[in-house]
Each structure stands twice: as structure tokens, then as C-alpha cells.
Short mmCIF file of C-alpha atoms and ligand atoms in Angstrom, two decimals:
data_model
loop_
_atom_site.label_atom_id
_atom_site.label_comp_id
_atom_site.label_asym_id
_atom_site.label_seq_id
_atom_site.Cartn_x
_atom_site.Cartn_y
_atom_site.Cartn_z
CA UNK Z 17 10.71 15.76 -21.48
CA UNK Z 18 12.35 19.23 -21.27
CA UNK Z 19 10.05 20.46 -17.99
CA UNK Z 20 10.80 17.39 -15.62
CA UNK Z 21 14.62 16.44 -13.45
CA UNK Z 22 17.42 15.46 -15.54
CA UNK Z 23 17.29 11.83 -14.09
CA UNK Z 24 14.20 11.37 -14.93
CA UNK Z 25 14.67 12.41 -18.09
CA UNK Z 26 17.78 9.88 -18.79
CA UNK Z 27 15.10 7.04 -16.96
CA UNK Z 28 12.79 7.43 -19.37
CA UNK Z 29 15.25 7.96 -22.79
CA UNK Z 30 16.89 4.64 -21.80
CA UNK Z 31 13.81 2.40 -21.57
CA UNK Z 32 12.67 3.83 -24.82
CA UNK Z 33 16.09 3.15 -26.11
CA UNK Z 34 16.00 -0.30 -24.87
CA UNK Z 35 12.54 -1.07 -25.71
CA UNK Z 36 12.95 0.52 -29.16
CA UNK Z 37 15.50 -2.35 -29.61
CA UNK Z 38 13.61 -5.10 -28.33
CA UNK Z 39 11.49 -7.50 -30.82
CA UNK Z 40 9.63 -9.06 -28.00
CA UNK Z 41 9.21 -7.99 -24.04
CA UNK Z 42 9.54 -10.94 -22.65
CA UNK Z 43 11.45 -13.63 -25.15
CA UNK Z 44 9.55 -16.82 -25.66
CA UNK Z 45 12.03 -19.44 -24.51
CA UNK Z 46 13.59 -17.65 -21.68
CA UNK Z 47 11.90 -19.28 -18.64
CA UNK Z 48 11.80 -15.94 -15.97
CA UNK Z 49 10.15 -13.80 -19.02
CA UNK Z 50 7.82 -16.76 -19.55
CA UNK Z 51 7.01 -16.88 -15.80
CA UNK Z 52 6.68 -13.52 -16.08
CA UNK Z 53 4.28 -13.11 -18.68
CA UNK Z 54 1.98 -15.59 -17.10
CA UNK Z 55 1.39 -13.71 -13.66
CA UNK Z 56 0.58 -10.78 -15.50
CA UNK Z 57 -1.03 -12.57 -18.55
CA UNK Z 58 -3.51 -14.68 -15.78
CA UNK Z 59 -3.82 -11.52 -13.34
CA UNK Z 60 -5.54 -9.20 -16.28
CA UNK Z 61 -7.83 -12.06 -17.34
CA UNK Z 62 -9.25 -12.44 -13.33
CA UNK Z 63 -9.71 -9.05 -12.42
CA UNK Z 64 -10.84 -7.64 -15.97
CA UNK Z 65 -14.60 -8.37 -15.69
CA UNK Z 66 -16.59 -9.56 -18.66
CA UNK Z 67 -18.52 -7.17 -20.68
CA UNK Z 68 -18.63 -4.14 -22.94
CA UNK Z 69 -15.80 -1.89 -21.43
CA UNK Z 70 -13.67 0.77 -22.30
CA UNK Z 71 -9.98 -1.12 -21.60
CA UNK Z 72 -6.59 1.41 -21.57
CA UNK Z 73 -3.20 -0.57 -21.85
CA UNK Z 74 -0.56 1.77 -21.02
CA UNK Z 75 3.09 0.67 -21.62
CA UNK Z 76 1.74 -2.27 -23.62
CA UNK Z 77 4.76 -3.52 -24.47
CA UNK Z 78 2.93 -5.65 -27.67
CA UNK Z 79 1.01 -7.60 -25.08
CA UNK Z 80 -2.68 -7.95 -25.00
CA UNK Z 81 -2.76 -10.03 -21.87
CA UNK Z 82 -4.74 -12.46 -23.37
CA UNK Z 83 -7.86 -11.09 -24.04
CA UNK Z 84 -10.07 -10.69 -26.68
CA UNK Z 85 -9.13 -9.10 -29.76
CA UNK Z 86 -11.14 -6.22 -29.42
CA UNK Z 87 -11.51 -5.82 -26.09
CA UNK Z 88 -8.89 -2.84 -25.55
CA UNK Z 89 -10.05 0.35 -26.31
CA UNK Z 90 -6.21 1.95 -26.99
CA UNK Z 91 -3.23 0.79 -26.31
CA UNK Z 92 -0.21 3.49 -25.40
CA UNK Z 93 3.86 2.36 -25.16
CA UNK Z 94 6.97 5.42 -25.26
CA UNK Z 95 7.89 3.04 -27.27
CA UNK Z 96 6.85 3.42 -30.94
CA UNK Z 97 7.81 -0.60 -31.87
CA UNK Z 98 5.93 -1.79 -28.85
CA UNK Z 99 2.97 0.09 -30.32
CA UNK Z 100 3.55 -1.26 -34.10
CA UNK Z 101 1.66 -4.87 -33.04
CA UNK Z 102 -1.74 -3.96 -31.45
CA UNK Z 103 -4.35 -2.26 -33.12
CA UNK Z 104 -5.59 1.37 -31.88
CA UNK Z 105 -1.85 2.13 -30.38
CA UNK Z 106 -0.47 5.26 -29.92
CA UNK Z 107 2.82 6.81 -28.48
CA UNK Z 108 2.52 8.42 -25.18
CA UNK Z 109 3.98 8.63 -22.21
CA UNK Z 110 2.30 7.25 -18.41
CA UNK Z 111 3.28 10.57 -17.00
CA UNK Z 112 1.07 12.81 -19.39
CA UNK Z 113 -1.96 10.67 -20.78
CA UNK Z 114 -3.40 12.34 -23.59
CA UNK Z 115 -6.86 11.16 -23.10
CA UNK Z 116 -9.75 13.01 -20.92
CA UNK Z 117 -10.34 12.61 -17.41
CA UNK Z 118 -12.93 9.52 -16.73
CA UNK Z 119 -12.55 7.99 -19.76
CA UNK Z 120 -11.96 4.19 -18.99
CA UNK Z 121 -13.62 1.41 -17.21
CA UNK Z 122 -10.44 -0.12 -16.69
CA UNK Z 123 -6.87 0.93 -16.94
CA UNK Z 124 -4.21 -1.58 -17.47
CA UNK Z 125 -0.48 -0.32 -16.50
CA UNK Z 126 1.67 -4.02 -15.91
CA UNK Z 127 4.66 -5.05 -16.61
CA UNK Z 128 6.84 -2.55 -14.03
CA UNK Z 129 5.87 0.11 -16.28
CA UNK Z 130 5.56 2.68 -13.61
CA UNK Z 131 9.32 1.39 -12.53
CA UNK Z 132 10.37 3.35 -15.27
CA UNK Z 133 8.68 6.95 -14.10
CA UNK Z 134 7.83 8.48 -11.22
CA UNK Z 135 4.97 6.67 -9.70
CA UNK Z 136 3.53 9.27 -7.83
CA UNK Z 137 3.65 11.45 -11.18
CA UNK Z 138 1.91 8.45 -13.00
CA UNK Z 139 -0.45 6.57 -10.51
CA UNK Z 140 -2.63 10.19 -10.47
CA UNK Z 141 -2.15 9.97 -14.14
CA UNK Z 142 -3.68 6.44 -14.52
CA UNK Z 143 -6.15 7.43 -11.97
CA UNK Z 144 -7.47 10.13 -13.82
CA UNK Z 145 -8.34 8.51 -17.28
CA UNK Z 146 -10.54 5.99 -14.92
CA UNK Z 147 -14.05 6.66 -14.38
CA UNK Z 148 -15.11 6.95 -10.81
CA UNK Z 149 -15.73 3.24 -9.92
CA UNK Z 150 -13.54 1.56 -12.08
CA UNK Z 151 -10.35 -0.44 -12.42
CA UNK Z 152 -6.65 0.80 -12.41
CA UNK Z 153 -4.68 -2.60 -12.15
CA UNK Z 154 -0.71 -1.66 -11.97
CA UNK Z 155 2.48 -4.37 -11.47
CA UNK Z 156 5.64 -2.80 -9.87
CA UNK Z 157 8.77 -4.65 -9.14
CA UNK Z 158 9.49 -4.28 -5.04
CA UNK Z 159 12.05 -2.93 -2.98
CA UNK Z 160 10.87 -5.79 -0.33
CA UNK Z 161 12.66 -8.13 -3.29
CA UNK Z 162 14.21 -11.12 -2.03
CA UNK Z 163 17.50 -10.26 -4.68
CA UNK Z 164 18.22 -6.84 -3.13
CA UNK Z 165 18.05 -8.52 0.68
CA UNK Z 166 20.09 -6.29 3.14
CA UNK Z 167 21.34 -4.10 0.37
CA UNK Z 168 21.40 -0.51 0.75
CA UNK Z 169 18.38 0.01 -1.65
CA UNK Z 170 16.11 -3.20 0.48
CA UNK Z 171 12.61 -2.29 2.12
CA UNK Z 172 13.11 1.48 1.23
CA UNK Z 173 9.75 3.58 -0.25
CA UNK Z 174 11.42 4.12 -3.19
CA UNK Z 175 14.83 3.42 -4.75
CA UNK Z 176 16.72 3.60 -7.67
CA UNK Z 177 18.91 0.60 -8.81
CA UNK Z 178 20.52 -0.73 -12.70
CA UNK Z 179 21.08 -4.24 -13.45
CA UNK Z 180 21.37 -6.45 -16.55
CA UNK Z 181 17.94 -7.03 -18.34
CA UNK Z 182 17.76 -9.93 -20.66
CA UNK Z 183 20.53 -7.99 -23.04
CA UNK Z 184 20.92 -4.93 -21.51
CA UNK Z 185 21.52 -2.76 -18.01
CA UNK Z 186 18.02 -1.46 -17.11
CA UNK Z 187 17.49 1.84 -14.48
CA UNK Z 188 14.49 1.37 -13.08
CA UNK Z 189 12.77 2.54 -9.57
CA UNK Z 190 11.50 0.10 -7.26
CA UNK Z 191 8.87 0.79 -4.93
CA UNK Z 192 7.19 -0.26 -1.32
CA UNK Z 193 3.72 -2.01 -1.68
CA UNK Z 194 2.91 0.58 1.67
CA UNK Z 195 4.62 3.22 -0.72
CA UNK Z 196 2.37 2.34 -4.03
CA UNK Z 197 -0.99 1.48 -1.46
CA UNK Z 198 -0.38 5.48 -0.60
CA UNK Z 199 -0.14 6.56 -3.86
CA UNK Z 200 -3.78 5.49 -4.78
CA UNK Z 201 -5.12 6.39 -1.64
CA UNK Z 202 -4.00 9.64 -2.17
CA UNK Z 203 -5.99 9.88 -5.22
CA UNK Z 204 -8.94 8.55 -4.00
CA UNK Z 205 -8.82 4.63 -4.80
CA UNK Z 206 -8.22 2.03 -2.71
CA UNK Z 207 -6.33 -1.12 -3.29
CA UNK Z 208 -8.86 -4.43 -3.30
CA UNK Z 209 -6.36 -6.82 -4.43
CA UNK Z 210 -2.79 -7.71 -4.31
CA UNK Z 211 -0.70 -10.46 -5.71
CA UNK Z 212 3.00 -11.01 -5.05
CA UNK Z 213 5.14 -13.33 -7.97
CA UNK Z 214 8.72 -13.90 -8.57
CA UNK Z 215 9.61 -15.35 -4.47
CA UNK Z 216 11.71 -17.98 -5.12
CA UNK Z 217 13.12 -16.78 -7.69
CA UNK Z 218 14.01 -13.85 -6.63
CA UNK Z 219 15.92 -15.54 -3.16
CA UNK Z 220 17.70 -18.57 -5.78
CA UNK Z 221 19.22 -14.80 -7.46
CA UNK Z 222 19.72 -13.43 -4.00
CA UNK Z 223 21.62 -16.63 -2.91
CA UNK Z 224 23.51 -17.78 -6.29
CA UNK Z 225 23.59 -14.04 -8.01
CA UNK Z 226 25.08 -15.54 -11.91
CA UNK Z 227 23.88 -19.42 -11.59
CA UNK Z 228 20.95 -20.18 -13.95
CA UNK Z 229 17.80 -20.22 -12.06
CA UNK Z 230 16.83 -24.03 -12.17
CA UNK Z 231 13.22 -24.38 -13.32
CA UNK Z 232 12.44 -25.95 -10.16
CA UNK Z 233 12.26 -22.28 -8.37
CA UNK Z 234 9.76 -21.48 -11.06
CA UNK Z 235 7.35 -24.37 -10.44
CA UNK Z 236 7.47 -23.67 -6.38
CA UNK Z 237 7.14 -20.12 -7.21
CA UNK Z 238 3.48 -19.85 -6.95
CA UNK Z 239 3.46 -21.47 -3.41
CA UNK Z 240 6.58 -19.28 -1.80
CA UNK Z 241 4.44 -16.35 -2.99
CA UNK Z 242 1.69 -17.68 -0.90
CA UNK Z 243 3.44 -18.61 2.27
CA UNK Z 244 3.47 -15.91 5.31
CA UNK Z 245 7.09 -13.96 5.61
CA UNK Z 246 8.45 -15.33 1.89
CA UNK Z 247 5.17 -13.64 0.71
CA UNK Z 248 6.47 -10.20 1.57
CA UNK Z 249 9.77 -11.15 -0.29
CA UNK Z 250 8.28 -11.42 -3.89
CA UNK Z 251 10.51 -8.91 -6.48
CA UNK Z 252 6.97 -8.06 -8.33
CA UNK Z 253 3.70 -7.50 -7.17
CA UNK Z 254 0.08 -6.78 -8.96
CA UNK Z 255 -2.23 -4.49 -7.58
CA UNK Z 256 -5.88 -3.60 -8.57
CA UNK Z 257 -7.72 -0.59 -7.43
CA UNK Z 258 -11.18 0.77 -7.80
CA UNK Z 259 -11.85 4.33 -7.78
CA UNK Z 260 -14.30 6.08 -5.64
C1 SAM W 263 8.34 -4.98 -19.50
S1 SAM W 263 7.37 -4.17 -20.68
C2 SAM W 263 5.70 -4.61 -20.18
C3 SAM W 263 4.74 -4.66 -21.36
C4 SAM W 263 3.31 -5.09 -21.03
N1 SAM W 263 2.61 -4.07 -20.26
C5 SAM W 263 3.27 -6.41 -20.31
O1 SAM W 263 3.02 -6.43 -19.12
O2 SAM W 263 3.49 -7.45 -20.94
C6 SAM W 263 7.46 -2.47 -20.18
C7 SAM W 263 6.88 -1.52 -21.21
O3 SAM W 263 6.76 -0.21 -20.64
C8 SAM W 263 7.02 0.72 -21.66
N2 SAM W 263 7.32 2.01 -21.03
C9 SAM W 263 8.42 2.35 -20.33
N3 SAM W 263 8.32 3.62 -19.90
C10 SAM W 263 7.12 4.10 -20.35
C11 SAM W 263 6.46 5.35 -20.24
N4 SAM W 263 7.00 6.39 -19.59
N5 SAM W 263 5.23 5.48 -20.79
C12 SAM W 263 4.67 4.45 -21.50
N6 SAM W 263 5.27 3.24 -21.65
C13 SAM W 263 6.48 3.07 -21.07
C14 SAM W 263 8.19 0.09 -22.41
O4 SAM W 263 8.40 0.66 -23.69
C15 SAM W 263 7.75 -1.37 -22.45
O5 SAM W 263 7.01 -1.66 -23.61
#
């Protein structure tokens, strides 16, 4: 980590701190982990396609999505606990891949993973390891969020912001969809689905900051983030791109 900025740097030490610490990603119990995990969990299982395939998680974070056992070829995490769980893990980093050019059908990189790096250091990254015609399916948390409205980090590209995290203050980036859309273009892919989550959610947080979000906002969720104007106000959104 010597070679790259000094706040980058500190990014990425913290989130391996904190995810060093962490028994389980997203806590069973806790309802906006739970709601969480499902987006994601459901997203991988639709887009994946059947078949034999060569599957990358990166930043698995212990989480399979879902699908069959041995259906992922590796699994990667900074994080040498969130490795310890899934079979064929290594340590690595998003930034530096240490696998060959072309070498998956389909990379996986959800869970605002890239949130914690610099997205247009990793998306090229991720892009890389894919063969040309595959999958790269990546979930980033959004400055567009509905619980940043009308701060001084809303609607930008990129920004930087720190917040409590289930036990802890997480630094994270958050990015534009227009912002992350550019990013893969850039590298030659092109973005053939999107899915917004967390809507409702993320304007009860906006509106009552501390209160507990009542699971109501969780059971309209998947409706707000359907509905023109709320749509664009969803704190995390899944992407999938194929490479040309
Ligand atoms: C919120 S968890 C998501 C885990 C899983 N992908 C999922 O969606 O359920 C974020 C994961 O990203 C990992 N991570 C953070 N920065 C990373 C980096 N630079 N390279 C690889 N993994 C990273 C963390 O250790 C953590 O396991």
C-alpha cells in the first residue's frame, strides 16, 4: 500500500481493520443487513447464468450469494477472516488482482466493495480478469442517496463521507451511477442492467436520522425503488456489465 495517496491508504487499513473484527457482514437479526443481503443475495442468483463458469468473488465478505457450493472459482477479501469461510479464498486486494487478464466468465464485486477503493483504480481491475464477453456485476452505495439529501457530499461523482456502521464509523466513497456507468465504458463494457435498493429506507434515515427504521420502510422498499424520481434516490445500486 506504500505506492498509492495517504488517504487511500488509511481507506483501505480501516475496512480491513473493521472487517478483521467482524464475525459476520451483515448480522443475522439486524433487519437493514438482512434487507441488505437479500438484494444482493437475489441480484447474483438472476444475472449469474446457469452453467459451467469460471465465477470470481472479490471482497467476499464470507458470502456466497447463494449459489452452489462449487460454483465460485476463487473467492478474494483484504480481509483474511472474511476469507477463512469459503473454500478456494485468498487475500488480495480489488485494486491489484493477482490473477491473469481474461480469466473469468463472471466477476462478482457486491457489497459496496469498490466504496472502499478507488473505483476507477478497481472497475479496470475487475474488468480485466473478465473474458471479453462476460459478466462484471458490481454494487456501490450512491451519492444520489436519499440520507445525504442536500448535503454537501449529495449528487456529486464522487465523495467521501464516515458514519456509524453496525458497531463502528466506516470511510467509505460514494459514487454517481453516471460516474460508475463511465467507468466501464471507459474500459470497454457497457452497463445492461441496473437495480436501485435501500429507497425508503434511506429517506425514513434522511427524515428521522437516530429513530429505528420501522420494518414497514423495508417491506415498501422494493416498490419506492421502482417508482420514477424515488428510484433515483436509492443509497445502493447493482450494476451488471458485459465486456466487449
Ligand atoms: C459489506 S462486505 C460485502 C461482502 C460480500 N461481497 C457481500 O456482498 O455480501 C464488504 C467486503 O469488502 C471487503 N473489502 C474492503 N476493501 C477491500 C479491498 N480493497 N479488496 C478486497 N476486499 C475488500 C471487506 O473486507 C468486506 O468483506
Amino acid at each position: 500500500m506504500s505506492d498509492i495517496p495517504a488517504d487511500i491508504a488509511e481507506l483501505k487499513s480501516r475496512a480491513k481493520v473493521s472487517y478483521d473484527q467482524m464475525e459476520h457482514v451483515w448480522p443475522p437479526g439486524d433487519p437493514w443487513s438482512e434487507h441488505t443481503k437479500a438484494n444482493i443475495d437475489a441480484f447474483v442468483r438472476r444475472v449469474v447464468p446457469a452453467g459451467n463458469l469460471t465465477i470470481f468473488n472479490a471482497g467476499c465478505g464470507g458470502n456466497d450469494y447463494g449459489l452452489p457450493p462449487s460454483a465460485i472459482t476463487a473467492n478474494m477479501d483484504i480481509s483474511f477472516r472474511q476469507c477463512r469461510t469459503l473454500p478456494r479464498a485468498l487475500v488480495g486486494d480489488v485494486e491489484t488482482i493477482p490473477f491473469p487478464d481474461n480469466a473469468f466468465d463472471v466477476t462478482i464485486c457486491v457489497g459496496a466493495v469498490i466504496n472502499y477503493v478507488r473505483a476507477e483504480v478497481a472497475i479496470p481491475e475487475l474488468i480485466r480478469v473478465t473474458r471479453p464477453g462476460g459478466l462484471t456485476l458490481v454494487d456501490f452505495e450512491s451519492s444520489f442517496s436519499a440520507e445525504i439529501m442536500f448535503s454537501r457530499n449529495w449528487a456529486k461523482p464522487t465523495s467521501v463521507i464516515e458514519r456509524l456502521y453496525i458497531d463502528h464509523m466506516d470511510k467509505t466513497h460514494l459514487y454517481s451511477l453516471a460516474h460508475v456507468r463511465a467507468l466501464f465504458e471507459r474500459s470497454d463494457s457497457r452497463l445492461i442492467e441496473s437495480q436501485g435498493y435501500h429507497t425508503a429506507t434511506a429517506l425514513w434515515e434522511r427524515v428521522f436520522r437516530k429513530a429505528l427504521i420501522p420494518r414497514a420502510a423495508f417491506a415498501i422498499d422494493p416498490f419506492t425503488s421502482r417508482v420514477p424520481g424515488f428510484r433515483a434516490l436509492a443509497s445502493s445500486i447493482l450494476v451488471a456489465c458485459r465486456k466487449a
